[in-house]
Amino acid sequence: MPELLAQPLLEVAGVFVGAMSGALAAVRKQFDIFGILVLAWAAGLGGGVLRDVLIGAVPPVGISDLRLMAAALAGGLVMYFGHPRLERARRVINVLDAGALALFTVVGTLKGLEYGTTALAAVVVGVLTGVGGGMLRDLLTGEVPVVLHHRQLYAVPALLGSVAVVALWHVEWAGGLGLGAVAAGVFVLRVAALRFRLNAPGPWRGSGSGGAG
Amino acid sequence: MPELLAQPLLEVAGVFVGAMSGALAAVRKQFDIFGILVLAWAAGLGGGVLRDVLIGAVPPVGISDLRLMAAALAGGLVMYFGHPRLERARRVINVLDAGALALFTVVGTLKGLEYGTTALAAVVVGVLTGVGGGMLRDLLTGEVPVVLHHRQLYAVPALLGSVAVVALWHVEWAGGLGLGAVAAGVFVLRVAALRFRLNAPGPWRGSGSGGAG
Amino acid sequence: MPELLAQPLLEVAGVFVGAMSGALAAVRKQFDIFGILVLAWAAGLGGGVLRDVLIGAVPPVGISDLRLMAAALAGGLVMYFGHPRLERARRVINVLDAGALALFTVVGTLKGLEYGTTALAAVVVGVLTGVGGGMLRDLLTGEVPVVLHHRQLYAVPALLGSVAVVALWHVEWAGGLGLGAVAAGVFVLRVAALRFRLNAPGPWRGSGSGGAG
């Protein structure tokens, strides 16, 4: 991806933001400093670790790359010391997190394709790169993964973006411009979901079942 | 396994049934459509994914095989739209699930052996193929895996079946007839456990400890 | 590691003790015998399995090595039959567990280095070997991993020990004497944490936030 010159910097930024969300969840559960930093790592890098294990890219960059680990550690420490103030900045964090989602999805899908997976597997690992860190964060703090039940669109933008990356790859347009456009689309759709409360449907109700949700 | 001509069809059927159980668990937790389909995938294909990661068969067929993924998706969608009625058909689903357990155990053990694992590892991944999807389903919905505490025999038939497959393999009788007999045995034992409430023992109680369970 | 002649025996002992902790957690949750033995396996061998998956050493020794599996099974069975008495011996078990932590950390870090990981990844998998089994045990019993929130030093001794092993390796002093000294240091620090209640800090509180923990 020589065209995507900004990618390494963006990836570090994505990990940093993801790590902040993990550390915040840990702070709320009164974890100790070790637990807080583990959660920062899990939320910032866990999606990529799951991807790398599934495609055979071991050891995963999420445990071996100094730059990415430093970003996760930094995100964790910033939240550790800053959480009394940063909790109020949730709206900003949500927007940053939408950026991380967009970036992780594009990068993760590409990595799957580069490792020669099927198009289907590339989409799975692309989405997993985007949403896997948050799922690990939730499981490690004893919560049901929010991405599975919250309804507000989160995985769906990632899914659409990942399919778009695979399509671009197959027509050999997966350059910086095309990939940047996909990432922008994922970001905009996620921010729109936040802003306008765009929801995925919950369980289907047959015509005669009625009742509350 | 050229002798096992029916296997691909049976495996698809097993994934379909497993996926239904995952989707049903997700519907009960009021997950959104994405979460419901993820749970369908996890329950239908998660055991095989864990197996493939452990034996190094990456990317796992559970994320790369179109046929199997389609079966999981179909099982999820059928339960998504059909759950008001299908919840009442629990008995039928339990019997179908016993079939999936039997098939997954046999197929999973064979795959371990084909990848050159020790007999011990083949049994572990065989049982994991059978019970791993249900464990993932439970963990992702915030439940303690039912296979670990429910007592009614579920893993034990898989364990016996997996040992039998390894034994057949070592005497070079692992053809369609032998494997079919093992699968039938696992199925019958599981259905008998359902029908006659055959239970594994809970924690041992010393003679002097008394008390309730 | 020809210098570490005692290692195989010690590793088996470590797995045995870890397995007892897993089986005890399962007994307390009223798991059945299958669940109790799965928890014994997870607590005794889960850290090593996670390490092996991350460094690509598949199938992991934790599912293929007869000696280690037998140790986990034995630890599980001892706790299964002995729990009414062994629950009272918690202090002894905690000290044995400190030994297992020390040993697993040293062995796990070395294995990472032998598989050619970066120094950073070796530390991650070293600590994970030490604490991963307990984390799996907690997740499978529906608990938030105690190592993340308990505060009493547990992961920190492992972390220091793992860094020390990497340092010894890089100056080519990773012989039996040096590694033994590191293991002893991890053990002493962990026992001191138990004895003197040495705690890691919880979430940072800004000067103006006050309040209880």
XYZ file of C-alpha atoms in Angstrom:
639
model
C 0.000 0.000 0.000
C 2.607 2.637 -0.914
C -0.221 4.931 -1.955
C -1.580 5.005 1.562
C 1.238 7.070 3.017
C -0.841 8.268 5.908
C -1.802 4.738 6.981
C 0.827 4.001 9.633
C 0.075 7.244 11.421
C -3.671 6.666 11.154
C -3.333 3.112 12.419
C -1.432 4.310 15.468
C -4.155 6.894 16.044
C -6.831 4.215 15.743
C -5.109 2.005 18.282
C -4.734 4.964 20.625
C -8.445 5.754 20.502
C -9.455 2.118 20.837
C -7.161 1.780 23.829
C -8.825 4.754 25.485
C -12.215 3.050 25.217
C -10.814 -0.110 26.758
C -9.137 1.748 29.614
C -12.326 3.678 30.313
C -14.337 0.461 30.586
C -11.715 -0.895 32.997
C -11.704 2.274 35.102
C -15.464 2.033 35.461
C -15.104 -1.536 36.724
C -12.454 -0.425 39.234
C -9.757 -2.582 37.655
C -6.192 -2.093 38.878
C -3.509 -0.464 36.736
C -2.505 -3.794 35.177
C -6.104 -4.568 34.278
C -6.613 -1.093 32.874
C -3.607 -1.435 30.585
C -4.625 -4.947 29.525
C -8.035 -3.598 28.577
C -6.395 -0.756 26.674
C -4.365 -3.340 24.782
C -7.376 -5.600 24.177
C -9.615 -2.836 22.872
C -6.908 -1.175 20.776
C -5.209 -4.229 19.353
C -7.450 -7.223 20.046
C -9.298 -7.034 16.734
C -6.038 -7.180 14.825
C -4.766 -10.023 17.007
C -7.868 -12.113 16.267
C -7.470 -11.337 12.556
C -3.812 -12.326 12.537
C -4.473 -15.590 14.370
C -7.224 -16.464 11.883
C -5.117 -15.763 8.786
C -1.941 -17.289 10.209
C 0.033 -14.048 10.510
C 1.712 -15.016 13.770
C 2.982 -13.647 16.005
C 0.317 -10.943 15.540
C 1.485 -7.359 15.123
C -0.628 -6.594 18.181
C 1.910 -8.291 20.427
C 5.117 -7.733 18.479
C 5.012 -4.244 16.933
C 6.599 -1.698 19.253
C 4.860 1.273 17.654
C 1.360 -0.203 17.956
C 1.952 -1.486 21.495
C 3.248 1.945 22.500
C 0.100 3.535 21.068
C -2.094 1.178 23.091
C -0.076 1.832 26.240
C -0.264 5.590 25.677
C -4.028 5.468 25.148
C -4.371 3.468 28.345
C -2.230 5.848 30.378
C -3.977 8.942 29.058
C -7.304 7.487 30.139
C -5.853 6.251 33.423
C -4.806 9.726 34.461
C -7.390 11.675 32.494
C -10.596 9.764 33.054
C -12.273 12.200 35.450
C -12.259 14.720 32.598
C -12.346 12.439 29.590
C -15.554 10.748 30.655
C -17.323 13.997 29.853
C -15.774 14.058 26.393
C -17.627 10.953 25.327
C -18.984 12.563 22.203
C -15.498 13.384 20.944
C -14.309 9.884 21.748
C -17.228 8.389 19.828
C -16.275 10.338 16.729
C -12.625 9.340 17.056
C -13.750 5.765 17.511
C -15.718 5.984 14.245
C -12.452 6.924 12.576
C -10.700 3.936 14.121
C -13.526 1.646 12.981
C -13.214 2.915 9.413
C -9.468 2.547 9.344
C -9.282 -0.863 10.999
C -11.896 -2.242 8.631
C -10.000 -1.141 5.528
C -6.588 -2.196 6.834
C -7.880 -5.513 8.156
C -9.636 -6.453 4.932
C -6.538 -5.642 2.909
C -4.355 -7.748 5.179
C -6.688 -10.693 4.720
C -6.527 -10.310 0.932
C -2.741 -9.987 1.031
C -2.541 -13.280 2.911
C -4.467 -14.944 0.103
C -7.749 -15.601 1.869
C -11.016 -15.980 0.002
C -13.043 -12.814 -0.511
C -15.427 -14.093 2.140
C -12.705 -14.592 4.722
C -11.295 -11.158 3.946
C -14.648 -9.591 4.769
C -14.885 -11.577 8.020
C -11.427 -10.578 9.191
C -11.951 -7.009 8.014
C -15.074 -6.612 10.109
C -13.416 -8.471 12.975
C -10.483 -6.077 12.888
C -12.980 -3.238 13.221
C -15.247 -4.636 15.915
C -13.138 -7.373 17.589
C -11.299 -5.076 19.982
C -14.531 -3.767 21.420
C -15.877 -7.300 21.748
C -12.799 -8.421 23.692
C -13.076 -5.310 25.872
C -16.669 -6.189 26.736
C -16.005 -9.880 27.382
C -13.050 -9.107 29.658
C -15.127 -6.693 31.704
C -17.963 -9.189 32.061
C -20.347 -7.513 29.620
C -22.220 -8.888 26.638
C -20.483 -7.359 23.582
C -22.285 -4.119 22.903
C -21.826 -4.476 19.140
C -24.106 -7.529 19.219
C -27.101 -5.957 20.874
C -26.905 -2.180 20.826
C -28.767 -1.809 17.528
C -27.176 1.519 16.640
C -25.296 0.816 13.399
C -21.681 -0.067 14.106
C -20.829 -3.374 12.469
C -22.947 -2.658 9.409
C -20.780 0.254 8.202
C -17.738 -1.970 8.724
C -19.387 -4.775 6.771
C -20.272 -2.521 3.856
C -16.795 -1.020 3.875
C -15.127 -4.392 3.913
C -17.211 -5.616 0.973
C -16.287 -2.428 -0.882
C -12.569 -3.025 -0.267
C -12.834 -6.569 -1.612
C -14.662 -5.263 -4.680
C -12.006 -2.589 -5.300
C -9.267 -5.199 -4.889
C -10.851 -7.456 -7.475
C -11.095 -4.679 -10.055
C -7.557 -3.587 -9.094
C -8.581 -0.171 -7.884
C -7.419 -0.706 -4.310
C -5.167 2.370 -4.350
C -5.034 5.194 -1.847
C -7.889 7.105 -3.392
C -10.358 4.227 -3.520
C -9.458 2.954 -0.068
C -9.614 6.468 1.347
C -13.083 6.857 -0.099
C -14.222 3.604 1.493
C -12.810 4.612 4.864
C -14.538 7.971 4.575
C -17.804 6.229 3.765
C -17.552 3.942 6.805
C -16.738 6.927 8.993
C -19.610 9.049 7.701
C -22.115 6.213 8.039
C -21.017 5.495 11.603
C -21.161 9.167 12.588
C -24.588 9.441 10.959
C -25.714 6.439 13.007
C -24.563 8.237 16.156
C -26.118 11.542 15.171
C -29.439 10.332 13.796
C -29.754 7.166 15.876
C -29.827 4.837 12.888
C -30.687 1.405 14.240
C -30.458 -2.151 13.015
C -33.637 -4.135 13.659
C -33.970 -6.370 16.713
C -35.651 -9.769 16.721
C -38.437 -10.136 14.192
C -41.965 -10.293 15.539
C -44.588 -12.339 13.771
C -47.829 -10.510 13.067
C -49.600 -12.094 16.014
C -46.891 -11.919 18.669
C -47.123 -8.240 19.635
C -45.522 -7.247 22.923
C -42.625 -5.054 24.022
C -38.945 -5.323 23.139
C -12.848 -39.565 3.146
C -14.194 -40.592 -0.248
C -16.253 -43.278 1.478
C -18.234 -40.689 3.360
C -20.173 -39.386 0.371
C -22.936 -37.958 2.482
C -20.556 -35.973 4.652
C -20.592 -32.551 2.929
C -24.374 -32.494 2.967
C -24.494 -33.636 6.574
C -21.923 -31.065 7.609
C -23.972 -28.289 6.038
C -27.007 -29.619 7.870
C -25.078 -29.665 11.144
C -23.972 -26.062 10.703
C -27.524 -25.053 9.879
C -28.902 -26.602 13.064
C -26.096 -25.213 15.215
C -26.712 -21.784 13.740
C -30.371 -21.994 14.680
C -29.446 -22.611 18.317
C -27.128 -19.603 18.284
C -29.703 -17.345 16.682
C -32.335 -18.443 19.183
C -30.050 -17.574 22.108
C -29.461 -14.163 20.533
C -33.165 -13.553 19.941
C -33.854 -14.285 23.602
C -31.257 -11.692 24.603
C -32.842 -9.138 22.262
C -29.728 -8.849 20.118
C -30.005 -6.880 16.879
C -29.922 -8.567 13.467
C -26.132 -8.335 13.269
C -25.745 -9.919 16.689
C -28.224 -12.636 15.817
C -26.299 -13.578 12.697
C -22.964 -13.436 14.533
C -24.374 -15.826 17.115
C -25.652 -18.080 14.341
C -22.145 -18.117 12.905
C -20.500 -18.681 16.282
C -22.758 -21.575 17.261
C -22.702 -23.196 13.831
C -19.073 -22.745 12.930
C -17.237 -21.674 16.092
C -16.244 -25.190 17.116
C -14.610 -25.792 13.765
C -12.881 -22.419 13.877
C -11.355 -23.203 17.286
C -10.259 -26.609 15.954
C -8.670 -25.127 12.848
C -6.805 -22.472 14.830
C -5.456 -25.135 17.195
C -4.242 -27.451 14.426
C -2.946 -24.659 12.194
C -5.512 -25.048 9.421
C -5.807 -21.325 8.760
C -7.777 -19.525 7.579
C -10.427 -21.780 9.146
C -13.111 -23.187 6.862
C -15.584 -21.453 9.185
C -14.632 -18.076 7.757
C -13.599 -19.011 4.226
C -15.950 -21.728 2.960
C -18.898 -20.235 1.126
C -21.110 -23.289 1.527
C -20.642 -23.505 5.290
C -21.017 -19.768 5.803
C -24.208 -19.820 3.724
C -25.551 -22.645 5.897
C -24.859 -20.632 9.061
C -26.458 -17.545 7.570
C -29.493 -19.535 6.469
C -29.900 -21.088 9.911
C -29.686 -17.649 11.466
C -32.249 -16.144 9.107
C -34.682 -19.019 9.527
C -34.569 -18.544 13.292
C -34.712 -14.748 12.939
C -37.985 -14.884 11.070
C -39.305 -18.128 12.502
C -38.517 -17.854 16.200
C -42.056 -17.255 17.448
C -42.955 -20.685 16.119
C -39.609 -22.452 16.341
C -39.270 -21.842 20.064
C -42.056 -24.324 20.558
C -40.235 -26.884 18.422
C -37.431 -27.189 20.941
C -37.670 -30.949 21.092
C -37.116 -31.288 17.364
C -34.210 -28.875 17.509
C -32.621 -30.860 20.317
C -32.728 -34.019 18.228
C -31.286 -32.239 15.207
C -28.606 -30.800 17.463
C -27.701 -34.324 18.593
C -27.121 -35.145 14.936
C -24.879 -32.119 14.530
C -22.931 -33.088 17.662
C -22.354 -36.586 16.297
C -21.264 -35.380 12.898
C -19.032 -32.553 14.102
C -17.269 -34.875 16.508
C -16.447 -37.424 13.819
C -15.448 -34.854 11.205
C -13.414 -32.799 13.701
C -11.482 -35.785 15.023
C -10.651 -36.924 11.491
C -9.426 -33.479 10.532
C -7.119 -33.442 13.555
C -5.697 -36.822 12.564
C -5.280 -35.732 8.955
C -3.230 -32.753 10.162
C -0.899 -35.137 11.921
C -1.763 -34.343 15.520
C -1.230 -36.820 18.335
C -4.155 -39.121 19.133
C -4.716 -37.057 22.266
C -4.913 -33.772 20.368
C -7.273 -35.359 17.831
C -9.671 -36.253 20.636
C -9.458 -32.749 22.086
C -10.179 -31.045 18.773
C -12.854 -33.618 17.931
C -14.768 -32.896 21.120
C -14.115 -29.174 20.691
C -15.588 -29.287 17.178
C -18.688 -30.835 18.693
C -19.138 -28.648 21.753
C -17.098 -25.497 20.955
C -19.824 -23.726 18.989
C -22.260 -23.982 21.860
C -19.602 -22.737 24.275
C -18.907 -19.685 22.131
C -22.641 -19.056 21.838
C -22.985 -19.067 25.621
C -19.938 -16.881 26.269
C -21.062 -14.292 23.705
C -24.506 -14.083 25.283
C -23.061 -13.658 28.766
C -23.861 -17.150 30.008
C -21.685 -19.795 31.612
C -21.275 -22.520 28.950
C -24.148 -24.919 29.500
C -22.035 -27.897 28.464
C -19.867 -27.366 31.556
C -22.579 -27.432 34.172
C -25.801 -28.860 32.804
C -24.989 -32.457 33.804
C -27.152 -34.037 31.111
C -24.713 -36.007 28.958
C -23.575 -33.943 26.002
C -19.783 -33.835 25.927
C -19.445 -37.425 27.097
C -21.000 -38.935 23.939
C -18.696 -36.690 21.893
C -15.693 -37.806 23.933
C -16.510 -41.488 23.504
C -17.144 -40.990 19.798
C -13.886 -39.134 19.311
C -11.911 -41.871 21.067
C -13.645 -44.423 18.858
C -12.682 -42.533 15.698
C -9.052 -42.405 16.795
C -9.144 -46.130 17.513
C -10.664 -46.886 14.079
C -8.048 -44.692 12.439
C -5.223 -46.557 14.132
C -6.516 -49.957 12.986
C -7.204 -48.461 9.536
C -10.915 -49.033 9.677
C -11.847 -45.367 9.417
C -14.042 -45.888 6.378
C -17.607 -44.764 5.837
C -19.130 -47.734 7.621
C -17.054 -47.475 10.774
C -17.343 -43.711 10.988
C -21.062 -43.877 10.329
C -21.443 -46.360 13.157
C -19.556 -44.061 15.529
C -21.684 -41.089 14.528
C -24.820 -43.173 15.035
C -23.562 -44.176 18.476
C -22.924 -40.597 19.531
C -26.350 -39.579 18.254
C -28.169 -42.408 20.035
C -26.347 -41.787 23.318
C -27.131 -38.064 23.186
C -30.795 -38.665 22.357
C -30.972 -41.238 25.160
C -29.512 -38.644 27.534
C -32.272 -36.232 26.488
C -35.001 -38.842 26.732
C -33.984 -40.583 29.943
C -32.226 -37.655 31.624
C -28.862 -39.374 31.834
C -26.671 -37.148 33.959
C -22.968 -36.772 34.628
C -22.174 -36.409 38.321
C -21.690 -32.991 39.896
C -19.054 -32.169 42.513
C -18.134 -35.095 44.754
C -19.277 -34.902 48.337
C -17.183 -36.460 51.084
C -19.092 -38.727 53.461
C -19.230 -36.087 56.176
C -20.027 -32.995 54.115
C -23.743 -33.526 53.511
C -25.728 -30.501 52.389
C -27.563 -29.418 49.244
C -26.279 -28.995 45.711
C 17.407 -25.508 27.899
C 19.593 -28.490 28.783
C 20.740 -26.603 31.860
C 17.268 -26.591 33.300
C 17.121 -30.278 34.083
C 14.418 -29.866 36.651
C 12.142 -28.004 34.247
C 9.955 -30.832 32.920
C 9.145 -31.974 36.422
C 8.489 -28.429 37.595
C 6.272 -27.717 34.588
C 4.175 -30.786 35.346
C 3.900 -29.611 38.947
C 2.845 -26.156 37.771
C 0.131 -27.576 35.540
C -1.072 -29.768 38.394
C -1.445 -26.816 40.766
C -3.064 -24.637 38.115
C -5.511 -27.432 37.339
C -6.476 -27.641 40.993
C -7.398 -23.957 41.007
C -9.537 -24.436 37.911
C -11.293 -27.489 39.309
C -11.977 -25.686 42.575
C -13.605 -22.782 40.736
C -15.757 -25.281 38.827
C -16.752 -27.168 41.977
C -17.885 -23.914 43.548
C -20.081 -23.250 40.511
C -21.580 -26.755 40.748
C -20.244 -27.784 37.359
C -20.531 -31.447 36.404
C -17.509 -33.742 36.188
C -16.874 -32.846 32.544
C -16.979 -29.125 33.331
C -14.700 -29.604 36.323
C -12.091 -31.376 34.211
C -12.385 -28.801 31.414
C -11.755 -26.068 33.959
C -8.779 -28.007 35.325
C -7.415 -28.182 31.799
C -8.139 -24.517 31.082
C -6.509 -23.234 34.269
C -3.529 -25.568 34.071
C -2.802 -25.429 30.368
C -4.804 -22.526 28.930
C -2.024 -19.970 29.277
C 0.329 -22.170 27.318
C -2.309 -22.837 24.675
C -2.874 -19.114 24.142
C 0.914 -18.604 23.934
C 1.338 -21.397 21.404
C -1.495 -20.123 19.205
C 0.008 -16.631 19.226
C 3.522 -17.769 18.288
C 2.353 -20.385 15.785
C 3.454 -23.453 17.769
C 0.456 -25.538 16.780
C -0.964 -27.887 17.838
C -0.231 -26.449 21.296
C 1.495 -28.721 23.804
C -1.524 -28.127 26.012
C -3.648 -30.375 23.799
C -1.040 -32.775 22.467
C 1.454 -33.543 25.259
C 0.385 -36.621 27.201
C 2.441 -35.768 30.271
C 1.012 -32.257 30.616
C -2.553 -33.383 29.914
C -2.180 -36.136 32.509
C -0.975 -33.570 35.041
C -4.019 -31.378 34.373
C -6.346 -34.355 34.621
C -4.711 -35.474 37.870
C -4.994 -31.991 39.371
C -8.656 -31.914 38.405
C -9.398 -35.326 39.879
C -7.556 -34.581 43.124
C -9.659 -31.468 43.578
C -12.826 -33.262 42.461
C -12.510 -35.846 45.216
C -10.591 -33.753 47.720
C -12.341 -30.400 47.600
C -14.132 -30.632 50.932
C -10.707 -30.744 52.582
C -8.621 -28.854 50.056
C -10.769 -25.752 50.262
C -9.365 -25.213 53.717
C -5.831 -25.525 52.402
C -6.159 -22.379 50.354
C -3.014 -20.849 51.784
C -0.908 -23.801 50.668
C -2.499 -23.717 47.226
C -1.745 -20.020 46.893
C 1.928 -20.641 47.584
C 2.042 -23.519 45.101
C 0.298 -21.290 42.578
C 3.022 -18.670 43.053
C 5.504 -21.347 42.078
C 3.492 -22.188 38.973
C 3.294 -18.491 38.053
C 7.070 -18.159 38.334
C 7.768 -21.237 36.302
C 5.210 -20.604 33.576
C 6.473 -17.063 33.100
C 10.073 -18.184 32.616
C 9.202 -21.136 30.388
C 6.697 -19.127 28.347
C 9.069 -16.239 27.711
C 11.816 -18.624 26.620
C 9.487 -20.404 24.227
C 8.556 -17.097 22.650
C 12.224 -16.218 22.187
C 12.987 -19.656 20.750
C 10.257 -19.134 18.167
C 11.981 -15.968 17.065
C 9.505 -13.404 18.315
C 10.477 -9.837 19.118
C 11.536 -9.151 22.707
C 8.204 -7.382 23.184
C 6.175 -10.373 22.005
C 8.236 -12.697 24.197
C 7.292 -10.628 27.248
C 3.613 -10.659 26.237
C 3.495 -14.409 25.752
C 5.588 -14.970 28.873
C 3.148 -13.052 31.039
C 0.239 -14.672 29.206
C 1.627 -18.126 29.940
C 1.685 -17.163 33.597
C -1.686 -15.475 33.915
C -3.673 -16.766 30.910
C -4.838 -20.003 32.511
C -6.409 -18.146 35.399
C -8.062 -15.710 33.007
C -9.613 -18.553 31.008
C -10.740 -20.188 34.254
C -12.515 -16.985 35.282
C -14.117 -16.344 31.890
C -15.428 -19.913 31.646
C -16.999 -19.667 35.094
C -18.662 -16.364 34.279
C -16.344 -14.185 36.341
C -14.360 -11.101 35.433
C -10.707 -12.252 35.389
C -9.424 -11.727 38.910
C -5.948 -10.817 37.673
C -7.403 -7.683 36.072
C -9.046 -6.206 39.118
C -7.810 -7.834 42.313
C -4.990 -5.319 42.849
C -2.823 -7.721 44.842
C 0.339 -8.089 42.771
C 0.123 -11.105 40.496
C 0.809 -10.059 36.920
C 3.465 -7.540 37.930
C 5.904 -10.186 39.251
C 5.337 -12.121 36.019
C 5.970 -8.998 33.958
C 9.211 -8.203 35.782
C 10.315 -11.813 35.504
C 9.566 -11.965 31.810
C 11.534 -8.772 31.143
C 14.421 -10.240 33.140
C 14.390 -13.425 31.052
C 14.505 -11.407 27.831
C 17.407 -9.368 29.213
C 19.318 -12.527 30.215
C 18.671 -14.011 26.778
C 20.070 -10.964 25.046
C 23.285 -11.035 27.072
C 23.410 -14.822 26.595
C 23.129 -15.625 30.277
C 19.877 -17.542 29.955
C 21.284 -20.669 31.578
C 19.851 -22.661 34.447
C 21.336 -20.439 37.129
C 20.078 -17.146 35.718
C 16.648 -18.496 34.858
C 16.362 -20.155 38.247
C 17.170 -16.849 39.904
C 14.469 -15.094 37.903
C 11.893 -17.756 38.777
C 12.869 -17.476 42.422
C 12.455 -13.710 42.238
C 8.969 -13.976 40.713
C 7.990 -16.525 43.352
C 9.299 -14.435 46.272
C 7.634 -11.266 45.006
C 4.311 -13.061 44.560
C 4.471 -14.655 47.998
C 5.396 -11.290 49.492
C 2.344 -9.789 47.769
C 0.186 -12.459 49.405
C 1.807 -12.089 52.805
C 2.082 -8.303 52.996
C -0.880 -7.438 50.797
C 1.165 -5.543 48.227
C -1.323 -3.888 45.882
C -1.228 -2.325 42.456
C -3.075 0.990 42.312
C -6.668 1.190 41.107
C -8.041 3.957 38.893
C -6.343 7.313 39.357
C -8.368 9.998 41.060
C -7.901 13.622 40.081
C -7.374 16.006 43.016
C -10.954 17.185 42.943
C -12.811 13.940 42.359
C -12.673 12.391 45.878
C -15.131 9.595 46.538
C -14.938 5.922 47.421
C -13.352 3.043 45.510
